[in-house]
Amino acid sequence: MILDAILVEDEARSRDILRNYITKYCPNINLVGEASGVDEGLELIRNHQLDLVFLDVEMPYGNAFDLLEKVGDRTFETVFVTAYDHYAKDALNAHASYYLLKPINIDELIKAVDYVVAIKTKESQLKDKVLSANIKAVDGKITIPTQEGFEVLQVNNILYCEADNNYTTIYLEDTKKVVSKTLKYFEDALTDSGFARIHKSYLVNVNAITKYIKGKGGQVELKSGKVLSVSASKKADLLNYFS
């Protein structure tokens, strides 16, 4: 697994040393940027989908904890790099993956990277397991991927799903979710849970339908008041649910 990472370190010499060590001894790391302070680091974090941030604690005009507070919720891991060991407790409270003391020990650096790789590998395996293409709704629930992991939805709260190229918008009774999965994925997942494909763009919870309006394909009205078109080729399949 290759991890996209950045360095946030105010001392140029320290950046050079860490960069050289990572390049030579950590083939799993792809360095996508470097920053010398909090503001530059924040900009890099916001402009990249990162797996790991190597973060110096003390910097001009702020420190590592100021930076993480500005980031808020994060999906990347952090490895703190500092000359001072009294920040260890604060690093732990900031959910750091590892704490490296300067001068950097190469073996410790490799251990830190291996630890983060293990975390990210487990996350990826979990995501693949629970979000595989052949997943079915279980006990009235289905999982959808999020940046942080996955979210569990109650199937009976889903009114319909709408295709948007390689994305799907799931309309619930009180909100909606945009998911980076195709409508076919959800058709496979929900086909045994009372959902009907009524159109190339729509997958509908049959139990949410309150009215059928005649036409070449016709339309359905849902309990939310939403009206959706039914394609002529899907009309018979839909009506079979009510025969």
Short mmCIF file of N, CA, C and O in Angstrom, two decimals, residues 25-138:
data_model
loop_
_atom_site.label_atom_id
_atom_site.label_comp_id
_atom_site.label_asym_id
_atom_site.label_seq_id
_atom_site.Cartn_x
_atom_site.Cartn_y
_atom_site.Cartn_z
N TYR A 25 14.28 4.94 2.86
CA TYR A 25 13.93 3.79 3.70
C TYR A 25 12.44 3.47 3.77
O TYR A 25 12.07 2.45 4.34
N CYS A 26 11.59 4.32 3.19
CA CYS A 26 10.14 4.12 3.32
C CYS A 26 9.48 4.12 1.94
O CYS A 26 8.86 5.12 1.53
N PRO A 27 9.59 3.02 1.20
CA PRO A 27 9.04 2.97 -0.16
C PRO A 27 7.51 3.07 -0.21
O PRO A 27 6.95 3.32 -1.28
N ASN A 28 6.86 2.88 0.94
CA ASN A 28 5.39 2.99 0.98
C ASN A 28 4.89 4.43 0.99
O ASN A 28 3.69 4.66 0.87
N ILE A 29 5.81 5.38 1.14
CA ILE A 29 5.40 6.78 1.28
C ILE A 29 5.61 7.54 -0.02
O ILE A 29 6.70 7.53 -0.60
N ASN A 30 4.55 8.21 -0.46
CA ASN A 30 4.61 9.12 -1.60
C ASN A 30 4.45 10.55 -1.07
O ASN A 30 3.34 10.95 -0.70
N LEU A 31 5.55 11.29 -1.00
CA LEU A 31 5.50 12.66 -0.50
C LEU A 31 4.91 13.58 -1.56
O LEU A 31 5.47 13.72 -2.64
N VAL A 32 3.80 14.19 -1.25
CA VAL A 32 3.12 15.05 -2.22
C VAL A 32 3.31 16.53 -1.93
O VAL A 32 2.86 17.38 -2.70
N GLY A 33 3.96 16.86 -0.81
CA GLY A 33 4.18 18.26 -0.51
C GLY A 33 4.90 18.46 0.81
O GLY A 33 5.00 17.55 1.63
N GLU A 34 5.40 19.70 1.01
CA GLU A 34 6.09 20.08 2.24
C GLU A 34 5.62 21.47 2.64
O GLU A 34 5.29 22.30 1.78
N ALA A 35 5.63 21.72 3.94
CA ALA A 35 5.23 23.02 4.46
C ALA A 35 6.15 23.40 5.60
O ALA A 35 6.68 22.54 6.31
N SER A 36 6.31 24.72 5.77
CA SER A 36 7.20 25.21 6.82
C SER A 36 6.44 25.82 7.99
O SER A 36 7.05 26.35 8.91
N GLY A 37 5.12 25.77 7.94
CA GLY A 37 4.34 26.36 9.02
C GLY A 37 2.89 25.92 8.98
O GLY A 37 2.47 25.15 8.11
N VAL A 38 2.12 26.41 9.94
CA VAL A 38 0.74 25.99 10.12
C VAL A 38 -0.12 26.32 8.90
O VAL A 38 -0.86 25.48 8.39
N ASP A 39 -0.02 27.56 8.41
CA ASP A 39 -0.88 27.97 7.30
C ASP A 39 -0.58 27.19 6.03
O ASP A 39 -1.50 26.76 5.33
N GLU A 40 0.70 27.00 5.72
CA GLU A 40 1.07 26.23 4.54
C GLU A 40 0.63 24.77 4.68
O GLU A 40 0.14 24.16 3.73
N GLY A 41 0.80 24.24 5.89
CA GLY A 41 0.38 22.87 6.14
C GLY A 41 -1.11 22.69 5.97
O GLY A 41 -1.58 21.72 5.38
N LEU A 42 -1.88 23.66 6.48
CA LEU A 42 -3.33 23.59 6.37
C LEU A 42 -3.77 23.63 4.91
O LEU A 42 -4.68 22.89 4.50
N GLU A 43 -3.11 24.45 4.11
CA GLU A 43 -3.44 24.54 2.69
C GLU A 43 -3.16 23.20 1.98
O GLU A 43 -3.97 22.75 1.16
N LEU A 44 -2.04 22.58 2.29
CA LEU A 44 -1.72 21.29 1.68
C LEU A 44 -2.75 20.23 2.07
O LEU A 44 -3.19 19.43 1.24
N ILE A 45 -3.12 20.21 3.34
CA ILE A 45 -4.10 19.23 3.82
C ILE A 45 -5.44 19.41 3.11
O ILE A 45 -6.10 18.43 2.74
N ARG A 46 -5.82 20.65 2.90
CA ARG A 46 -7.12 20.90 2.27
C ARG A 46 -7.11 20.63 0.76
O ARG A 46 -8.16 20.41 0.17
N ASN A 47 -5.91 20.63 0.17
CA ASN A 47 -5.80 20.44 -1.28
C ASN A 47 -5.43 19.02 -1.69
O ASN A 47 -5.34 18.73 -2.88
N HIS A 48 -5.21 18.15 -0.72
CA HIS A 48 -4.84 16.77 -1.04
C HIS A 48 -5.66 15.79 -0.19
O HIS A 48 -6.06 16.10 0.92
N GLN A 49 -5.87 14.62 -0.74
CA GLN A 49 -6.49 13.52 0.00
C GLN A 49 -5.35 12.72 0.63
O GLN A 49 -4.77 11.85 -0.01
N LEU A 50 -5.02 13.03 1.87
CA LEU A 50 -3.81 12.50 2.49
C LEU A 50 -4.08 11.27 3.35
O LEU A 50 -5.16 11.12 3.92
N ASP A 51 -3.06 10.43 3.44
CA ASP A 51 -3.09 9.29 4.34
C ASP A 51 -2.30 9.55 5.61
O ASP A 51 -2.59 8.99 6.67
N LEU A 52 -1.26 10.41 5.50
CA LEU A 52 -0.34 10.60 6.61
C LEU A 52 0.27 12.00 6.57
O LEU A 52 0.60 12.50 5.49
N VAL A 53 0.42 12.59 7.76
CA VAL A 53 1.10 13.87 7.91
C VAL A 53 2.21 13.71 8.94
O VAL A 53 1.97 13.31 10.09
N PHE A 54 3.45 14.00 8.52
CA PHE A 54 4.57 14.10 9.44
C PHE A 54 4.58 15.53 9.97
O PHE A 54 4.70 16.49 9.20
N LEU A 55 4.48 15.67 11.28
CA LEU A 55 4.15 16.98 11.83
C LEU A 55 5.10 17.37 12.97
O LEU A 55 5.17 16.70 14.01
N ASP A 56 5.86 18.45 12.74
CA ASP A 56 6.68 19.02 13.80
C ASP A 56 5.75 19.70 14.81
O ASP A 56 4.70 20.24 14.44
N VAL A 57 6.13 19.65 16.08
CA VAL A 57 5.25 20.22 17.10
C VAL A 57 5.39 21.73 17.18
O VAL A 57 4.41 22.47 17.10
N GLU A 58 6.61 22.22 17.31
CA GLU A 58 6.82 23.65 17.49
C GLU A 58 7.17 24.32 16.17
O GLU A 58 8.13 23.95 15.49
N MET A 59 6.36 25.32 15.82
CA MET A 59 6.56 26.08 14.58
C MET A 59 6.25 27.54 14.85
O MET A 59 5.56 27.86 15.81
N PRO A 60 6.74 28.43 13.99
CA PRO A 60 6.39 29.85 14.15
C PRO A 60 4.89 30.07 13.95
O PRO A 60 4.27 29.39 13.12
N TYR A 61 4.33 30.96 14.73
CA TYR A 61 2.93 31.37 14.57
C TYR A 61 1.96 30.20 14.76
O TYR A 61 0.93 30.11 14.09
N GLY A 62 2.28 29.31 15.67
CA GLY A 62 1.39 28.20 15.97
C GLY A 62 2.16 26.91 16.14
O GLY A 62 3.37 26.87 15.93
N ASN A 63 1.44 25.85 16.53
CA ASN A 63 2.10 24.56 16.67
C ASN A 63 1.24 23.46 16.04
O ASN A 63 0.21 23.74 15.43
N ALA A 64 1.68 22.22 16.19
CA ALA A 64 0.99 21.10 15.56
C ALA A 64 -0.46 21.00 16.03
O ALA A 64 -1.35 20.68 15.24
N PHE A 65 -0.69 21.29 17.29
CA PHE A 65 -2.04 21.14 17.84
C PHE A 65 -2.97 22.24 17.31
O PHE A 65 -4.17 22.01 17.11
N ASP A 66 -2.42 23.42 17.06
CA ASP A 66 -3.21 24.48 16.42
C ASP A 66 -3.62 24.05 15.01
O ASP A 66 -4.77 24.26 14.59
N LEU A 67 -2.69 23.43 14.30
CA LEU A 67 -2.98 22.98 12.94
C LEU A 67 -4.08 21.94 12.94
O LEU A 67 -5.06 22.03 12.18
N LEU A 68 -3.98 20.94 13.81
CA LEU A 68 -4.97 19.87 13.85
C LEU A 68 -6.34 20.40 14.28
O LEU A 68 -7.38 19.92 13.81
N GLU A 69 -6.33 21.40 15.15
CA GLU A 69 -7.61 21.99 15.57
C GLU A 69 -8.29 22.70 14.39
O GLU A 69 -9.51 22.62 14.24
N LYS A 70 -7.49 23.34 13.55
CA LYS A 70 -8.05 24.01 12.37
C LYS A 70 -8.56 23.01 11.34
O LYS A 70 -9.53 23.28 10.63
N VAL A 71 -7.91 21.85 11.26
CA VAL A 71 -8.35 20.81 10.31
C VAL A 71 -9.70 20.25 10.72
O VAL A 71 -10.57 19.99 9.89
N GLY A 72 -9.91 20.06 12.03
CA GLY A 72 -11.15 19.46 12.51
C GLY A 72 -11.13 17.96 12.27
O GLY A 72 -10.12 17.29 12.50
N ASP A 73 -12.27 17.41 11.82
CA ASP A 73 -12.33 15.98 11.54
C ASP A 73 -11.33 15.62 10.45
O ASP A 73 -11.22 16.31 9.44
N ARG A 74 -10.62 14.54 10.66
CA ARG A 74 -9.60 14.16 9.69
C ARG A 74 -9.60 12.67 9.45
O ARG A 74 -9.97 11.88 10.33
N THR A 75 -9.17 12.28 8.26
CA THR A 75 -9.08 10.87 7.90
C THR A 75 -7.64 10.41 7.78
O THR A 75 -7.38 9.23 7.61
N PHE A 76 -6.68 11.34 7.87
CA PHE A 76 -5.28 10.96 7.77
C PHE A 76 -4.71 10.65 9.16
O PHE A 76 -5.24 11.09 10.18
N GLU A 77 -3.62 9.88 9.17
CA GLU A 77 -2.88 9.60 10.40
C GLU A 77 -1.79 10.65 10.58
O GLU A 77 -1.38 11.30 9.62
N THR A 78 -1.33 10.80 11.81
CA THR A 78 -0.27 11.77 12.09
C THR A 78 0.90 11.09 12.79
O THR A 78 0.70 10.24 13.67
N VAL A 79 2.11 11.48 12.38
CA VAL A 79 3.34 11.08 13.07
C VAL A 79 4.00 12.37 13.55
O VAL A 79 4.41 13.20 12.72
N PHE A 80 4.06 12.57 14.85
CA PHE A 80 4.69 13.76 15.40
C PHE A 80 6.20 13.60 15.40
O PHE A 80 6.72 12.54 15.75
N VAL A 81 6.89 14.67 15.00
CA VAL A 81 8.35 14.68 14.96
C VAL A 81 8.82 15.90 15.74
O VAL A 81 8.52 17.04 15.37
N THR A 82 9.53 15.68 16.83
CA THR A 82 9.91 16.80 17.70
C THR A 82 11.19 16.50 18.47
O THR A 82 11.55 15.34 18.65
N ALA A 83 11.85 17.55 18.93
CA ALA A 83 13.04 17.39 19.76
C ALA A 83 12.69 17.31 21.24
O ALA A 83 13.58 17.14 22.08
N TYR A 84 11.40 17.41 21.57
CA TYR A 84 10.99 17.49 22.97
C TYR A 84 10.05 16.33 23.32
O TYR A 84 9.02 16.14 22.66
N ASP A 85 10.38 15.61 24.40
CA ASP A 85 9.56 14.47 24.76
C ASP A 85 8.37 14.82 25.64
O ASP A 85 7.51 13.99 25.88
N HIS A 86 8.29 16.07 26.12
CA HIS A 86 7.18 16.42 27.01
C HIS A 86 5.86 16.65 26.27
O HIS A 86 4.84 16.94 26.90
N TYR A 87 5.87 16.54 24.94
CA TYR A 87 4.62 16.67 24.19
C TYR A 87 3.93 15.33 23.98
O TYR A 87 2.89 15.26 23.31
N ALA A 88 4.49 14.26 24.50
CA ALA A 88 3.97 12.92 24.21
C ALA A 88 2.50 12.77 24.63
O ALA A 88 1.68 12.22 23.90
N LYS A 89 2.17 13.28 25.83
CA LYS A 89 0.79 13.17 26.31
C LYS A 89 -0.17 13.94 25.40
O LYS A 89 -1.25 13.45 25.05
N ASP A 90 0.23 15.15 25.00
CA ASP A 90 -0.61 15.94 24.10
C ASP A 90 -0.78 15.25 22.75
O ASP A 90 -1.85 15.30 22.15
N ALA A 91 0.29 14.63 22.28
CA ALA A 91 0.22 13.90 21.01
C ALA A 91 -0.74 12.74 21.11
O ALA A 91 -1.53 12.47 20.19
N LEU A 92 -0.70 12.05 22.26
CA LEU A 92 -1.63 10.94 22.47
C LEU A 92 -3.07 11.44 22.48
O LEU A 92 -3.96 10.83 21.88
N ASN A 93 -3.31 12.56 23.14
CA ASN A 93 -4.65 13.13 23.18
C ASN A 93 -5.12 13.60 21.81
O ASN A 93 -6.32 13.69 21.56
N ALA A 94 -4.16 13.91 20.93
CA ALA A 94 -4.49 14.32 19.56
C ALA A 94 -4.56 13.12 18.62
O ALA A 94 -4.64 13.29 17.41
N HIS A 95 -4.55 11.91 19.20
CA HIS A 95 -4.68 10.67 18.44
C HIS A 95 -3.56 10.49 17.42
O HIS A 95 -3.79 10.03 16.30
N ALA A 96 -2.35 10.85 17.82
CA ALA A 96 -1.20 10.62 16.95
C ALA A 96 -0.96 9.13 16.81
O ALA A 96 -1.14 8.36 17.76
N SER A 97 -0.52 8.70 15.63
CA SER A 97 -0.20 7.30 15.41
C SER A 97 1.17 6.95 15.98
O SER A 97 1.40 5.82 16.41
N TYR A 98 2.08 7.93 15.96
CA TYR A 98 3.45 7.65 16.41
C TYR A 98 4.10 8.97 16.82
O TYR A 98 3.69 10.05 16.38
N TYR A 99 5.16 8.85 17.64
CA TYR A 99 5.85 10.01 18.19
C TYR A 99 7.35 9.79 18.00
O TYR A 99 7.93 8.90 18.63
N LEU A 100 7.97 10.56 17.11
CA LEU A 100 9.39 10.42 16.81
C LEU A 100 10.17 11.57 17.43
O LEU A 100 9.79 12.74 17.29
N LEU A 101 11.25 11.23 18.10
CA LEU A 101 12.12 12.24 18.69
C LEU A 101 13.31 12.52 17.77
O LEU A 101 13.86 11.62 17.15
N LYS A 102 13.67 13.79 17.68
CA LYS A 102 14.87 14.19 16.95
C LYS A 102 16.09 14.02 17.87
O LYS A 102 15.96 14.26 19.07
N PRO A 103 17.25 13.65 17.34
CA PRO A 103 17.48 13.27 15.94
C PRO A 103 16.77 11.96 15.60
O PRO A 103 16.71 11.05 16.43
N ILE A 104 16.27 11.89 14.40
CA ILE A 104 15.42 10.77 14.01
C ILE A 104 16.22 9.49 13.91
O ILE A 104 17.27 9.43 13.26
N ASN A 105 15.69 8.46 14.55
CA ASN A 105 16.25 7.12 14.44
C ASN A 105 15.58 6.42 13.26
O ASN A 105 14.35 6.35 13.19
N ILE A 106 16.37 5.91 12.33
CA ILE A 106 15.81 5.33 11.10
C ILE A 106 14.91 4.14 11.41
O ILE A 106 13.82 4.00 10.82
N ASP A 107 15.33 3.30 12.35
CA ASP A 107 14.50 2.14 12.70
C ASP A 107 13.15 2.57 13.26
O ASP A 107 12.11 1.96 12.96
N GLU A 108 13.15 3.63 14.07
CA GLU A 108 11.89 4.13 14.62
C GLU A 108 11.01 4.73 13.51
O GLU A 108 9.79 4.58 13.53
N LEU A 109 11.63 5.41 12.57
CA LEU A 109 10.87 5.95 11.44
C LEU A 109 10.21 4.83 10.65
O LEU A 109 9.02 4.93 10.30
N ILE A 110 10.95 3.78 10.37
CA ILE A 110 10.39 2.64 9.63
C ILE A 110 9.25 2.00 10.42
O ILE A 110 8.21 1.65 9.84
N LYS A 111 9.42 1.86 11.75
CA LYS A 111 8.35 1.32 12.59
C LYS A 111 7.10 2.19 12.53
O LYS A 111 5.97 1.69 12.46
N ALA A 112 7.30 3.52 12.56
CA ALA A 112 6.17 4.44 12.50
C ALA A 112 5.40 4.28 11.20
O ALA A 112 4.15 4.20 11.18
N VAL A 113 6.13 4.22 10.08
CA VAL A 113 5.48 4.08 8.77
C VAL A 113 4.79 2.73 8.66
O VAL A 113 3.65 2.64 8.18
N ASP A 114 5.45 1.67 9.12
CA ASP A 114 4.84 0.34 9.06
C ASP A 114 3.55 0.30 9.88
O ASP A 114 2.57 -0.35 9.49
N TYR A 115 3.55 0.99 11.01
CA TYR A 115 2.36 1.02 11.87
C TYR A 115 1.20 1.71 11.15
O TYR A 115 0.06 1.22 11.17
N VAL A 116 1.49 2.83 10.50
CA VAL A 116 0.43 3.54 9.77
C VAL A 116 -0.04 2.73 8.57
O VAL A 116 -1.24 2.67 8.28
N VAL A 117 0.89 2.08 7.86
CA VAL A 117 0.50 1.22 6.74
C VAL A 117 -0.44 0.12 7.22
O VAL A 117 -1.45 -0.19 6.56
N ALA A 118 -0.16 -0.46 8.38
CA ALA A 118 -1.03 -1.51 8.93
C ALA A 118 -2.42 -0.98 9.22
O ALA A 118 -3.43 -1.64 8.94
N ILE A 119 -2.49 0.23 9.78
CA ILE A 119 -3.79 0.85 10.06
C ILE A 119 -4.58 1.05 8.77
O ILE A 119 -5.76 0.69 8.67
N LYS A 120 -3.93 1.64 7.77
CA LYS A 120 -4.60 1.94 6.51
C LYS A 120 -4.98 0.66 5.76
O LYS A 120 -6.01 0.62 5.08
N THR A 121 -4.17 -0.36 5.88
CA THR A 121 -4.49 -1.64 5.23
C THR A 121 -5.73 -2.26 5.85
O THR A 121 -6.62 -2.76 5.14
N LYS A 122 -5.82 -2.22 7.17
CA LYS A 122 -7.01 -2.76 7.85
C LYS A 122 -8.26 -1.97 7.47
O LYS A 122 -9.33 -2.54 7.26
N GLU A 123 -8.12 -0.65 7.39
CA GLU A 123 -9.26 0.18 6.98
C GLU A 123 -9.72 -0.21 5.58
O GLU A 123 -10.93 -0.32 5.32
N SER A 124 -8.77 -0.39 4.68
CA SER A 124 -9.10 -0.74 3.30
C SER A 124 -9.76 -2.11 3.22
O SER A 124 -10.74 -2.30 2.49
N GLN A 125 -9.25 -3.07 3.99
CA GLN A 125 -9.83 -4.42 3.99
C GLN A 125 -11.24 -4.41 4.54
O GLN A 125 -12.13 -5.09 4.02
N LEU A 126 -11.46 -3.62 5.59
CA LEU A 126 -12.80 -3.51 6.15
C LEU A 126 -13.75 -2.91 5.15
O LEU A 126 -14.88 -3.39 4.96
N LYS A 127 -13.30 -1.86 4.47
CA LYS A 127 -14.14 -1.20 3.47
C LYS A 127 -14.50 -2.16 2.35
O LYS A 127 -15.64 -2.26 1.92
N ASP A 128 -13.49 -2.92 1.87
CA ASP A 128 -13.74 -3.88 0.80
C ASP A 128 -14.70 -4.96 1.25
O ASP A 128 -15.53 -5.44 0.47
N LYS A 129 -14.59 -5.36 2.51
CA LYS A 129 -15.42 -6.45 3.01
C LYS A 129 -16.88 -6.03 3.14
O LYS A 129 -17.78 -6.73 2.70
N VAL A 130 -17.12 -4.88 3.74
CA VAL A 130 -18.50 -4.48 4.02
C VAL A 130 -19.15 -3.75 2.85
O VAL A 130 -20.36 -3.60 2.81
N LEU A 131 -18.34 -3.31 1.88
CA LEU A 131 -18.89 -2.55 0.77
C LEU A 131 -18.62 -3.22 -0.57
O LEU A 131 -18.58 -2.57 -1.59
N SER A 132 -18.43 -4.53 -0.57
CA SER A 132 -18.19 -5.24 -1.81
C SER A 132 -19.43 -5.21 -2.68
O SER A 132 -20.56 -5.04 -2.21
N ALA A 133 -19.24 -5.40 -3.99
CA ALA A 133 -20.32 -5.20 -4.95
C ALA A 133 -21.48 -6.17 -4.76
O ALA A 133 -22.59 -5.89 -5.18
N ASN A 134 -21.25 -7.32 -4.14
CA ASN A 134 -22.33 -8.29 -4.01
C ASN A 134 -22.98 -8.26 -2.62
O ASN A 134 -23.65 -9.20 -2.23
N ILE A 135 -22.73 -7.19 -1.87
CA ILE A 135 -23.32 -7.10 -0.55
C ILE A 135 -24.84 -7.01 -0.64
O ILE A 135 -25.39 -6.42 -1.56
N LYS A 136 -25.53 -7.63 0.31
CA LYS A 136 -26.98 -7.59 0.38
C LYS A 136 -27.40 -6.90 1.67
O LYS A 136 -26.65 -6.86 2.64
N ALA A 137 -28.61 -6.40 1.67
CA ALA A 137 -29.14 -5.83 2.90
C ALA A 137 -29.30 -6.96 3.92
O ALA A 137 -29.83 -8.02 3.60
N VAL A 138 -28.81 -6.73 5.14
CA VAL A 138 -28.86 -7.74 6.19
C VAL A 138 -29.61 -7.17 7.38
O VAL A 138 -29.30 -6.07 7.84
#
